[in-house]
């Protein structure tokens, strides 16, 4: 019995399909990951974020333009497989400060007061050395926190503010 062999035109079609698919994936990778990431090794993965999110240090951030209550903001972030932002490093604080300085105003973070302790949505306690926490005269009713310039301020959770979501980046798959 003879071995099966593809006719030349079928082999050419297969090669052409592979070349076209590779070119389309390269273009998609460039669009999602940027030119610099795309120039890396052809099969190297790259991190990317959804449209209108900002990539920074392997995290994606969403800076809202609209205003919502803290709970509504948290629900929005959850619907995007994200959480309200948790600032856990000086570098991340500087990045968010820079981004929010451009946006002006106050933005919800994933920080709430529980039994006189400020807790991130991750369960971690707010480190006082990282932030100056401003608590106004009505702070007993203010159990959520907004970020403004370089400080965090106690705020009533039902007041509408902008918000910041964060989530891990997505990785562009390597198929070939």
PDB file of C-alpha atoms in Angstrom, residues 85-94 126-127 130:
ATOM      1  CA  UNK A  85      -7.752  49.436  43.098  1.00  0.00           C
ATOM      2  CA  UNK A  86      -5.559  48.340  45.992  1.00  0.00           C
ATOM      3  CA  UNK A  87      -2.371  50.372  46.297  1.00  0.00           C
ATOM      4  CA  UNK A  88       0.299  48.115  47.734  1.00  0.00           C
ATOM      5  CA  UNK A  89       3.549  49.789  46.717  1.00  0.00           C
ATOM      6  CA  UNK A  90       5.068  53.244  46.484  1.00  0.00           C
ATOM      7  CA  UNK A  91       5.546  52.741  42.740  1.00  0.00           C
ATOM      8  CA  UNK A  92       1.872  51.898  42.234  1.00  0.00           C
ATOM      9  CA  UNK A  93       0.904  54.897  44.371  1.00  0.00           C
ATOM     10  CA  UNK A  94       3.029  57.168  42.150  1.00  0.00           C
ATOM     11  CA  UNK A 126      -3.860  50.229  55.219  1.00  0.00           C
ATOM     12  CA  UNK A 127      -0.241  51.024  56.061  1.00  0.00           C
ATOM     13  CA  UNK A 130       2.198  54.845  52.767  1.00  0.00           C
TER      14      UNK A 130
END
